[in-house]
């Protein structure tokens, strides 16, 4: 963890210790019991933090997973199973995992409101089953006995705080892994995640499994608090209400989970004890809703984003005081003939044809990217350039023709599998999670933890600011460059770059062209470049293929192709004006 994380977690752990001491000492047994309810609710809210806050999936059945955890704990208690309550908690969470995976399977095909309907349907089914079948121990009137060390309310409150803290710390560490960070990318763009070699199916199922485990643990804690539970404790309306709270507050942050636990579990009682009208809770909920609609983020996300931006701006201000690098000169940006590549074919496309009904988007396209080469793919808008990239990288299925990477056919592979084989791409529109720093985004793109020196080399090479800077404060042009750096960070065999110069000035675009020309020799990555800036193409590409209405109209050396009258006519409608 970085310095800021350590300081924040130090303060959080100190607050947890203080709560464990202060709440039992200062509050009555009744208020301590309410505090237990709030922390148990916060544990369950953490499951929403994983599936809703991090992965961006609309799940409305988390309380059903909690019911499974409670059922298993009470069943083991009825059977006097060995191991005790703490082991039963873990087993209850694990019992919810396969159910979470099963519910997550539809998420591989559907998303959004349709997925919300599926998950809510499971919540309704669970509600019906629980109403028809009582929880274990209810008929026998055998309540769950808490462990001796945590038998009283004060001690059990400490246990719930420990469980919450352990889960929060575990999630914080897991969120720094590539799989954990991939959830954020899934939330913003599944296509971008697949292009980085992330298995969308595995990431989604992992999010469902982990969220189900946490909810199951929360259900077990609720059983330990109440002794016996009934179906109304896990009603389908509870899942829906907590989902709304999750959207507004942001339980993927520990403070958000605690706020959600307090708001969802004990707000009504607190208002009653303080002799305040119950409508005040609805008013607060409405204020959070208005804020979320206006800002587009949850309350805790907004607060954290402001803090990250303040820290980043301080860092940038510190760097601004250092001696600046010389301005870009005309000599640096002047187009220089790129070095032709004479290696074996690295990416070979033969007869690629894409049809949409009667419309032929690509008609028998042949194109080769040699090892160590930078090849351009140009053409007017609607020529089929982006369709070509999408088909080659697996985002369009059912095409005709053959795509080979390093001599191996990849036609049957998914986009993430093709990316794993060494075929990376960027998109015309970037979709980078603003919560990430540039270092973290490079880690996602590379598929491994980069050393600070390696990451700084990539960022400096492409002209990006320091890696600690969050993506949220960098401009659109810099995000495009960061996208390119992330594609190159994986050291793929071929990187397909779709208009990487968007948002760049003319001088910056030319400088990028010279940088791209150096990529094969410096990083060992061949490039297929789609671009409208002809000066950039001249600077970067030794060979160019031109598409027009899905057909190849010219292919060969850059100079010869750009001087071809047919190419001029395709771009300008006339062959009298040369392309510059």
Coordinates of C-alpha atoms in Angstrom, one line a residue:
X1 CA 0.0 0.0 0.0
X2 CA 1.1 3.6 -0.6
X3 CA 1.7 6.1 2.1
X4 CA -1.8 7.6 2.0
X5 CA -3.3 4.1 2.3
X6 CA -1.2 3.3 5.4
X7 CA -2.1 6.6 7.1
X8 CA -5.8 6.1 6.3
X9 CA -5.8 2.5 7.5
X10 CA -3.9 3.5 10.6
X11 CA -6.6 6.0 11.5
X12 CA -9.3 3.4 10.6
X13 CA -7.8 0.8 12.9
X14 CA -7.4 3.3 15.7
X15 CA -11.1 4.2 15.3
X16 CA -12.1 0.6 15.4
X17 CA -10.1 0.0 18.7
X18 CA -11.6 3.2 20.1
X19 CA -15.1 2.0 19.3
X20 CA -14.5 -1.3 20.9
X21 CA -13.5 0.4 24.1
X22 CA -15.9 3.4 24.1
X23 CA -19.2 1.9 23.0
X24 CA -19.5 -0.7 25.8
X25 CA -18.1 1.8 28.3
X26 CA -20.2 4.8 27.5
X27 CA -23.5 3.3 26.2
X28 CA -26.2 1.2 27.8
X29 CA -26.7 -2.4 26.8
X30 CA -29.6 -1.3 24.6
X31 CA -27.5 1.1 22.6
X32 CA -24.7 -1.4 22.4
X33 CA -27.2 -3.9 20.9
X34 CA -28.1 -1.3 18.3
X35 CA -24.4 -0.8 17.6
X36 CA -24.1 -4.5 16.9
X37 CA -27.0 -4.2 14.5
X38 CA -25.3 -1.4 12.7
X39 CA -22.0 -3.3 12.4
X40 CA -23.7 -6.4 11.2
X41 CA -25.5 -4.3 8.6
X42 CA -22.1 -2.8 7.6
X43 CA -20.7 -6.3 7.0
X44 CA -23.6 -7.1 4.7
X45 CA -23.1 -3.7 3.0
X46 CA -19.6 -4.7 2.2
X47 CA -21.0 -7.4 0.0
X48 CA -22.9 -4.7 -1.9
X49 CA -19.6 -2.8 -2.1
X50 CA -18.0 -5.7 -4.0
X51 CA -20.8 -6.5 -6.5
X52 CA -22.4 -3.1 -6.9
X53 CA -19.7 -0.6 -6.0
X54 CA -16.6 -2.3 -7.5
X55 CA -18.0 -4.5 -10.3
X56 CA -21.0 -2.3 -11.1
X57 CA -23.4 -5.2 -11.3
X58 CA -27.1 -4.6 -10.3
X59 CA -27.6 -7.4 -7.7
X60 CA -30.8 -7.4 -5.7
X61 CA -30.4 -10.6 -3.8
X62 CA -27.6 -10.1 -1.3
X63 CA -29.9 -10.6 1.7
X64 CA -30.7 -14.1 0.2
X65 CA -27.0 -14.9 0.5
X66 CA -27.1 -13.7 4.1
X67 CA -30.0 -16.0 4.7
X68 CA -28.0 -18.9 3.5
X69 CA -25.2 -18.1 5.9
X70 CA -27.6 -17.8 8.8
X71 CA -29.3 -21.0 7.9
X72 CA -26.0 -23.0 7.8
X73 CA -24.8 -21.5 11.1
X74 CA -28.2 -22.4 12.8
X75 CA -28.2 -25.9 11.3
X76 CA -24.7 -26.6 12.6
X77 CA -25.7 -25.2 16.0
X78 CA -28.7 -27.6 16.0
X79 CA -26.5 -30.5 15.2
X80 CA -23.9 -29.5 17.8
X81 CA -21.3 -29.6 15.1
X82 CA -17.7 -29.3 16.2
X83 CA -15.6 -26.2 15.6
X84 CA -17.8 -23.6 17.3
X85 CA -19.4 -20.4 16.2
X86 CA -16.3 -18.8 14.5
X87 CA -15.8 -21.8 12.2
X88 CA -19.5 -21.9 11.5
X89 CA -19.4 -18.3 10.4
X90 CA -16.8 -19.2 7.8
X91 CA -18.7 -22.3 6.7
X92 CA -21.9 -20.2 6.3
X93 CA -20.1 -17.8 4.1
X94 CA -18.6 -20.6 2.0
X95 CA -22.0 -22.2 1.6
X96 CA -23.3 -19.0 0.0
X97 CA -20.4 -19.0 -2.6
X98 CA -21.7 -21.7 -5.0
X99 CA -25.1 -20.1 -4.9
X100 CA -23.5 -16.8 -5.7
X101 CA -21.6 -18.3 -8.6
X102 CA -24.9 -19.9 -9.9
X103 CA -26.7 -16.5 -9.7
X104 CA -23.7 -14.9 -11.4
X105 CA -23.9 -17.1 -14.5
X106 CA -26.7 -15.1 -16.1
X107 CA -24.5 -12.0 -15.7
X108 CA -22.3 -13.5 -18.4
X109 CA -25.1 -13.0 -20.9
X110 CA -27.2 -10.2 -19.6
X111 CA -26.6 -7.0 -17.7
X112 CA -28.3 -3.9 -16.4
X113 CA -32.0 -4.0 -15.6
X114 CA -32.4 -7.5 -17.0
X115 CA -29.8 -8.8 -14.6
X116 CA -31.4 -6.9 -11.8
X117 CA -34.7 -8.7 -12.6
X118 CA -33.0 -12.1 -12.5
X119 CA -31.3 -11.4 -9.1
X120 CA -34.5 -10.0 -7.7
X121 CA -36.3 -13.1 -8.9
X122 CA -33.9 -15.2 -6.8
X123 CA -34.7 -13.0 -3.8
X124 CA -38.4 -13.5 -4.3
X125 CA -37.9 -17.3 -4.6
X126 CA -35.8 -17.3 -1.4
X127 CA -38.4 -15.3 0.4
X128 CA -41.1 -17.9 -0.6
X129 CA -38.9 -20.8 0.6
X130 CA -38.1 -19.1 3.9
X131 CA -41.7 -18.4 4.6
X132 CA -42.6 -22.0 3.9
X133 CA -39.7 -23.5 5.9
X134 CA -38.6 -22.2 9.2
X135 CA -34.9 -21.8 10.1
X136 CA -33.2 -24.6 12.0
X137 CA -33.8 -24.5 15.7
X138 CA -37.0 -22.6 15.5
X139 CA -39.2 -25.7 16.1
X140 CA -36.9 -27.1 18.7
X141 CA -36.5 -23.6 20.3
X142 CA -32.7 -24.2 20.4
X143 CA -31.1 -20.8 20.2
X144 CA -27.6 -20.1 19.0
X145 CA -25.2 -19.7 22.0
X146 CA -22.5 -17.2 21.4
X147 CA -18.9 -18.2 22.1
X148 CA -18.0 -17.9 25.8
X149 CA -15.5 -15.1 25.1
X150 CA -18.1 -13.1 23.2
X151 CA -21.3 -14.0 25.1
X152 CA -22.3 -10.6 26.3
X153 CA -23.4 -7.7 24.1
X154 CA -20.3 -5.7 24.7
X155 CA -18.0 -8.6 23.8
X156 CA -20.1 -9.5 20.8
X157 CA -19.9 -5.9 19.6
X158 CA -16.1 -6.3 19.7
X159 CA -16.4 -9.5 17.6
X160 CA -18.5 -7.8 15.0
X161 CA -16.0 -5.0 14.7
X162 CA -13.2 -7.4 14.3
X163 CA -15.0 -9.3 11.6
X164 CA -15.8 -6.1 9.8
X165 CA -12.2 -4.8 10.0
X166 CA -10.7 -8.1 8.8
X167 CA -13.1 -8.2 5.8
X168 CA -12.4 -4.5 5.0
X169 CA -8.7 -5.0 5.2
X170 CA -8.8 -8.2 3.2
X171 CA -10.9 -6.4 0.5
X172 CA -8.5 -3.5 0.4
X173 CA -5.6 -5.8 -0.2
X174 CA -7.5 -7.8 -2.8
X175 CA -8.6 -4.7 -4.6
X176 CA -4.9 -3.9 -5.3
X177 CA -4.5 -7.2 -7.2
X178 CA -5.1 -7.2 -10.9
X179 CA -8.4 -9.1 -10.4
X180 CA -9.6 -6.6 -7.9
X181 CA -8.7 -3.7 -10.1
X182 CA -10.3 -5.4 -13.1
X183 CA -13.7 -5.0 -11.3
X184 CA -13.4 -1.2 -11.7
X185 CA -12.6 -1.7 -15.4
X186 CA -15.6 -4.0 -15.8
X187 CA -17.8 -1.3 -14.2
X188 CA -16.8 1.2 -16.9
X189 CA -16.2 -1.0 -20.0
X190 CA -16.3 -4.8 -20.3
X191 CA -14.8 -4.4 -23.8
X192 CA -11.8 -2.5 -22.5
X193 CA -11.3 -5.2 -19.8
X194 CA -11.4 -8.0 -22.4
X195 CA -8.9 -6.0 -24.6
X196 CA -6.5 -6.1 -21.7
X197 CA -6.7 -9.9 -21.4
X198 CA -9.1 -9.9 -18.5
X199 CA -11.6 -12.7 -18.5
X200 CA -14.9 -10.9 -18.0
X201 CA -16.6 -14.2 -17.0
X202 CA -14.0 -15.0 -14.4
X203 CA -14.1 -11.5 -13.0
X204 CA -17.8 -11.3 -12.7
X205 CA -18.1 -14.8 -11.1
X206 CA -15.4 -13.9 -8.7
X207 CA -17.3 -10.7 -7.7
X208 CA -20.5 -12.7 -7.1
X209 CA -18.6 -15.4 -5.2
X210 CA -16.8 -13.0 -2.9
X211 CA -19.9 -10.8 -2.3
X212 CA -21.9 -13.9 -1.5
X213 CA -19.3 -15.1 1.0
X214 CA -19.3 -11.7 2.8
X215 CA -23.1 -11.6 2.9
X216 CA -23.1 -15.2 4.2
X217 CA -20.8 -14.2 7.0
X218 CA -23.0 -11.2 7.8
X219 CA -26.1 -13.5 8.0
X220 CA -24.2 -15.7 10.4
X221 CA -23.3 -12.7 12.6
X222 CA -27.0 -11.8 12.6
X223 CA -27.9 -15.3 13.8
X224 CA -25.4 -14.9 16.6
X225 CA -26.8 -11.6 17.6
X226 CA -30.5 -12.7 17.6
X227 CA -30.1 -16.4 18.7
X228 CA -32.8 -17.3 16.2
X229 CA -33.9 -15.6 13.0
X230 CA -37.1 -15.5 10.9
X231 CA -37.7 -15.0 7.3
X232 CA -38.6 -11.3 7.7
X233 CA -35.0 -10.7 8.7
X234 CA -34.0 -11.4 5.1
X235 CA -37.1 -10.2 3.2
X236 CA -36.7 -9.4 -0.5
X237 CA -37.5 -5.7 0.3
X238 CA -34.4 -5.6 2.5
X239 CA -32.2 -6.4 -0.5
X240 CA -33.9 -3.7 -2.6
X241 CA -33.6 -1.1 0.1
X242 CA -29.9 -1.9 0.8
X243 CA -29.2 -1.8 -2.9
X244 CA -30.5 1.8 -3.0
X245 CA -28.4 2.7 0.0
X246 CA -25.4 1.2 -1.7
X247 CA -25.8 3.3 -4.8
X248 CA -26.1 6.5 -2.7
X249 CA -23.4 6.0 -0.1
X250 CA -20.8 3.8 -1.7
X251 CA -20.2 0.7 0.5
X252 CA -17.0 -0.3 -1.4
X253 CA -15.3 2.2 0.9
X254 CA -15.2 1.1 4.6
X255 CA -16.7 4.3 5.8
X256 CA -19.5 4.0 3.2
X257 CA -20.3 0.5 4.5
X258 CA -20.5 1.8 8.1
X259 CA -22.7 4.7 7.0
X260 CA -24.9 2.2 5.2
X261 CA -25.1 -0.1 8.2
X262 CA -26.1 2.8 10.5
X263 CA -28.6 4.3 8.0
X264 CA -30.1 1.0 7.0
X265 CA -30.2 -0.7 10.4
X266 CA -30.7 1.8 13.2
X267 CA -31.6 5.2 11.8
X268 CA -35.3 4.8 12.6
X269 CA -34.5 3.8 16.2
X270 CA -32.0 6.7 16.6
X271 CA -34.6 9.2 15.4
X272 CA -37.1 7.8 17.8
X273 CA -34.8 7.9 20.7
X274 CA -33.7 11.5 19.8
X275 CA -37.4 12.4 19.5
X276 CA -37.0 13.4 15.9
X277 CA -39.7 12.8 13.2
X278 CA -39.2 9.6 11.3
X279 CA -39.7 11.6 8.1
X280 CA -36.2 13.0 8.7
X281 CA -34.7 9.7 7.6
X282 CA -36.6 9.9 4.3
X283 CA -35.4 13.5 3.9
X284 CA -31.8 12.4 4.4
X285 CA -32.2 9.6 2.0
X286 CA -33.6 12.0 -0.6
X287 CA -30.7 14.4 -0.1
X288 CA -28.2 11.6 -0.7
X289 CA -30.2 10.7 -3.8
X290 CA -30.2 14.3 -5.2
X291 CA -26.4 14.5 -4.5
X292 CA -25.8 11.2 -6.3
X293 CA -27.8 12.3 -9.3
X294 CA -26.0 15.6 -9.6
X295 CA -22.5 14.3 -9.0
X296 CA -22.8 10.9 -10.7
X297 CA -21.0 9.2 -7.8
X298 CA -21.7 8.1 -4.3
X299 CA -21.1 10.3 -1.3
X300 CA -17.9 8.5 -0.2
X301 CA -16.6 8.3 -3.7
X302 CA -17.0 12.1 -4.1
X303 CA -15.2 12.7 -0.8
X304 CA -12.4 10.4 -1.7
X305 CA -12.1 11.8 -5.2
X306 CA -11.7 15.3 -3.9
X307 CA -9.0 14.2 -1.5
X308 CA -7.1 12.3 -4.3
X309 CA -7.3 15.3 -6.5
X310 CA -6.0 17.6 -3.8
X311 CA -3.0 15.3 -3.2
X312 CA -2.3 14.9 -6.9
X313 CA -2.4 18.7 -7.5
X314 CA 0.1 19.2 -4.6
X315 CA 2.3 16.6 -6.3
X316 CA 2.0 18.3 -9.7
X317 CA 2.8 21.6 -8.1
X318 CA 5.9 20.2 -6.5
X319 CA 7.0 18.8 -9.9
X320 CA 6.3 22.1 -11.6
X321 CA 9.0 23.7 -9.5
X322 CA 11.6 21.4 -10.9
X323 CA 13.6 22.4 -14.0
X324 CA 11.4 21.9 -17.1
X325 CA 12.3 19.8 -20.0
X326 CA 13.0 21.7 -23.2
X327 CA 10.0 22.6 -25.4
X328 CA 9.3 20.4 -28.4
X329 CA 11.3 21.6 -31.3
X330 CA 10.6 21.5 -35.0
X331 CA 13.4 19.1 -35.5
X332 CA 11.9 16.7 -33.0
X333 CA 8.5 16.8 -34.6
X334 CA 9.5 16.8 -38.2
X335 CA 8.5 13.7 -40.0
X336 CA 11.4 11.3 -40.4
X337 CA 11.3 8.2 -42.7
X338 CA 10.5 5.2 -40.4
X339 CA 12.7 2.2 -40.7
X340 CA 11.1 -0.5 -42.8
X341 CA 10.7 -3.9 -41.1
X342 CA 12.0 -6.9 -42.8
X343 CA 10.9 -9.6 -40.2
X344 CA 8.6 -12.5 -40.6
X345 CA 4.8 -11.9 -40.5
X346 CA 3.7 -11.3 -36.9
X347 CA 0.0 -10.7 -37.7
X348 CA -1.4 -12.0 -40.9
X349 CA -5.0 -11.4 -42.0
X350 CA -6.3 -13.2 -45.1
X351 CA -9.6 -12.7 -46.8
X352 CA -11.3 -11.0 -43.8
X353 CA -14.9 -10.5 -44.6
X354 CA -17.6 -9.0 -42.3
X355 CA -21.2 -8.8 -43.3
X356 CA -24.2 -7.2 -41.5
X357 CA -27.1 -8.8 -43.3
X358 CA -26.8 -7.6 -46.9
X359 CA -24.3 -4.9 -46.0
X360 CA -20.6 -5.9 -46.6
X361 CA -18.5 -3.9 -44.1
X362 CA -15.2 -5.6 -45.1
X363 CA -14.7 -7.5 -48.3
X364 CA -11.8 -10.1 -48.4
X365 CA -9.2 -7.9 -46.7
X366 CA -5.6 -9.0 -46.7
X367 CA -3.1 -7.3 -44.4
X368 CA 0.2 -8.3 -42.8
X369 CA 2.0 -6.7 -39.9
X370 CA 5.7 -7.8 -40.0
X371 CA 7.7 -8.4 -36.8
X372 CA 9.3 -5.2 -35.7
X373 CA 7.1 -3.1 -38.0
X374 CA 4.7 -0.2 -37.8
X375 CA 1.9 -0.5 -40.4
X376 CA -0.8 2.1 -41.0
X377 CA -4.4 1.4 -41.8
X378 CA -6.1 4.5 -43.2
X379 CA -9.2 5.5 -45.0
X380 CA -12.1 8.0 -44.8
X381 CA -14.8 7.7 -42.2
X382 CA -17.0 4.6 -42.7
X383 CA -14.3 2.8 -44.6
X384 CA -14.2 -0.2 -42.2
X385 CA -11.1 0.5 -40.2
X386 CA -12.6 0.1 -36.7
X387 CA -14.6 -2.9 -37.9
X388 CA -11.3 -4.5 -39.1
X389 CA -9.7 -4.0 -35.7
X390 CA -12.8 -5.3 -33.9
X391 CA -12.9 -8.5 -36.0
X392 CA -9.2 -9.2 -35.7
X393 CA -9.2 -8.8 -32.0
X394 CA -12.3 -11.0 -31.6
X395 CA -15.0 -8.4 -30.8
X396 CA -16.9 -9.3 -33.9
X397 CA -17.7 -13.0 -34.4
X398 CA -18.9 -14.8 -37.4
X399 CA -16.4 -13.2 -39.9
X400 CA -15.0 -15.1 -42.8
X401 CA -11.3 -15.4 -43.5
X402 CA -8.3 -16.2 -41.3
X403 CA -6.4 -14.4 -38.6
X404 CA -3.0 -15.7 -37.6
X405 CA -0.7 -14.4 -34.8
X406 CA 2.9 -15.5 -35.0
X407 CA 1.9 -18.3 -37.3
X408 CA -0.9 -19.6 -35.1
X409 CA -4.6 -19.3 -35.9
X410 CA -6.6 -17.3 -33.3
X411 CA -10.0 -17.4 -35.1
X412 CA -11.7 -19.5 -32.4
X413 CA -10.4 -17.4 -29.5
X414 CA -12.3 -14.9 -27.4
X415 CA -11.1 -11.3 -27.2
X416 CA -9.5 -11.8 -23.8
X417 CA -7.8 -15.0 -25.0
X418 CA -6.4 -13.2 -28.1
X419 CA -5.1 -10.5 -25.8
X420 CA -3.4 -13.1 -23.7
X421 CA -1.8 -14.5 -26.8
X422 CA -0.2 -11.1 -27.5
X423 CA -2.8 -9.1 -29.5
X424 CA -3.7 -5.9 -27.7
X425 CA -5.9 -3.0 -28.9
X426 CA -7.1 0.5 -27.9
X427 CA -10.4 2.1 -28.6
X428 CA -11.5 5.4 -30.2
X429 CA -13.1 6.3 -26.9
X430 CA -11.2 5.7 -23.7
X431 CA -13.1 4.3 -20.7
X432 CA -10.7 4.4 -17.8
X433 CA -12.0 4.2 -14.2
X434 CA -11.2 7.6 -12.7
X435 CA -10.5 6.0 -9.3
X436 CA -7.4 4.4 -10.7
X437 CA -4.0 6.0 -10.7
X438 CA -1.9 5.7 -13.8
X439 CA 0.3 3.1 -12.1
X440 CA -2.7 1.0 -11.4
X441 CA -4.0 1.3 -14.9
X442 CA -0.6 0.2 -16.3
X443 CA -0.8 -2.8 -14.0
X444 CA -4.2 -3.8 -15.4
X445 CA -2.9 -3.4 -19.0
X446 CA 0.4 -5.2 -18.3
X447 CA -1.3 -8.1 -16.6
X448 CA 1.4 -8.1 -13.9
X449 CA 2.9 -5.7 -11.3
X450 CA 5.3 -3.4 -13.0
X451 CA 8.3 -2.1 -11.3
X452 CA 8.3 1.7 -10.6
X453 CA 11.2 2.1 -13.0
X454 CA 9.4 0.2 -15.8
X455 CA 6.2 2.1 -15.3
X456 CA 8.0 5.5 -15.2
X457 CA 9.8 4.6 -18.4
X458 CA 6.6 4.0 -20.2
X459 CA 4.8 7.1 -18.9
X460 CA 7.8 9.3 -19.7
X461 CA 8.2 7.8 -23.2
X462 CA 4.6 8.7 -24.1
X463 CA 4.6 12.0 -22.3
X464 CA 2.3 11.2 -19.4
X465 CA 2.5 12.9 -16.0
X466 CA 3.8 11.0 -12.9
X467 CA 2.2 7.7 -12.1
X468 CA 0.7 8.6 -8.8
X469 CA -1.6 11.1 -10.5
X470 CA -5.2 9.8 -10.6
X471 CA -6.8 9.4 -14.0
X472 CA -9.6 11.7 -12.9
X473 CA -7.5 14.9 -13.3
X474 CA -5.7 14.2 -16.6
X475 CA -7.0 15.5 -19.8
X476 CA -8.5 13.5 -22.7
X477 CA -5.4 13.6 -24.8
X478 CA -3.3 12.3 -21.9
X479 CA -5.8 9.5 -21.3
X480 CA -5.3 8.5 -24.9
X481 CA -1.6 8.3 -24.4
X482 CA -2.1 6.4 -21.2
X483 CA -4.2 3.9 -23.1
X484 CA -1.4 3.4 -25.6
X485 CA 1.1 3.0 -22.8
X486 CA -1.1 0.3 -21.1
X487 CA -1.3 -1.6 -24.4
X488 CA 2.5 -1.5 -24.8
X489 CA 3.1 -2.4 -21.1
X490 CA 1.9 -5.9 -21.7
X491 CA 4.7 -6.4 -24.3
X492 CA 2.3 -8.0 -26.8
X493 CA 3.3 -9.2 -30.2
X494 CA 1.1 -6.6 -31.9
X495 CA -0.7 -3.6 -30.6
X496 CA -3.6 -2.3 -32.7
X497 CA -4.0 1.4 -32.0
X498 CA -7.3 3.1 -33.0
X499 CA -6.7 6.9 -33.5
X500 CA -4.3 7.4 -30.5
X501 CA -3.6 11.0 -31.5
X502 CA -7.1 12.2 -30.8
X503 CA -7.0 15.2 -28.5
X504 CA -3.4 16.0 -29.4
X505 CA -2.0 19.2 -30.9
X506 CA -0.2 19.0 -34.3
X507 CA 3.2 19.1 -32.6
X508 CA 2.2 16.5 -30.0
X509 CA 0.8 14.3 -32.8
X510 CA 4.0 14.4 -34.7
X511 CA 6.0 13.6 -31.6
X512 CA 3.7 10.7 -30.9
X513 CA 4.4 9.5 -34.5
X514 CA 8.1 9.4 -33.9
X515 CA 7.6 7.7 -30.6
X516 CA 5.5 5.0 -32.2
X517 CA 8.2 4.4 -34.8
X518 CA 10.6 3.7 -32.0
X519 CA 8.3 1.2 -30.2
X520 CA 9.3 -2.0 -32.1
X521 CA 13.0 -1.5 -31.4
X522 CA 12.6 -0.3 -27.8
X523 CA 9.8 -2.5 -26.5
X524 CA 9.6 -5.3 -29.0
X525 CA 6.0 -4.6 -30.0
X526 CA 4.8 -4.4 -33.6
X527 CA 2.0 -1.9 -34.4
X528 CA -1.0 -1.5 -36.6
X529 CA -2.0 2.1 -36.5
X530 CA -5.4 3.5 -37.5
X531 CA -5.2 7.2 -37.8
X532 CA -6.5 10.2 -39.8
X533 CA -3.5 12.4 -39.2
X534 CA -1.4 11.9 -42.3
X535 CA 1.7 13.6 -40.9
X536 CA 1.6 11.1 -38.0
X537 CA 1.2 8.3 -40.4
X538 CA 4.2 9.5 -42.4
X539 CA 6.3 9.8 -39.2
X540 CA 5.4 6.3 -37.8
X541 CA 4.6 3.9 -40.6
X542 CA 6.8 2.3 -43.2
X543 CA 3.9 0.7 -44.9
X544 CA 0.2 1.7 -45.3
X545 CA -3.0 0.0 -46.4
X546 CA -6.0 2.1 -47.5
X547 CA -9.6 1.1 -47.1
X548 CA -12.6 2.6 -48.8
X549 CA -16.1 1.2 -48.4
X550 CA -14.7 -2.0 -47.0
X551 CA -12.2 -2.6 -49.9
X552 CA -8.5 -2.2 -50.1
X553 CA -7.7 0.4 -52.7
X554 CA -4.0 0.7 -52.1
X555 CA -1.2 -1.0 -50.1
X556 CA 2.5 -0.5 -50.1
X557 CA 5.2 1.9 -48.9
X558 CA 3.8 5.0 -47.1
X559 CA 5.2 7.5 -49.6
X560 CA 3.9 5.7 -52.6
X561 CA 0.5 5.0 -51.2
X562 CA -0.1 8.6 -49.9
X563 CA 0.8 9.9 -53.4
X564 CA -1.6 7.5 -55.1
X565 CA -4.3 9.4 -57.0
X566 CA -7.0 6.9 -55.9
X567 CA -6.1 7.5 -52.3
X568 CA -6.3 11.3 -52.8
X569 CA -9.7 10.9 -54.4
X570 CA -11.0 8.7 -51.6
X571 CA -10.0 11.3 -49.0
X572 CA -10.6 14.6 -50.8
X573 CA -12.8 13.7 -53.7
X574 CA -10.1 14.8 -56.1
X575 CA -6.7 13.7 -57.2
X576 CA -5.5 17.2 -57.7
X577 CA -4.6 18.0 -54.1
X578 CA -1.8 16.0 -52.5
X579 CA -2.1 14.5 -49.0
X580 CA 0.2 16.1 -46.6

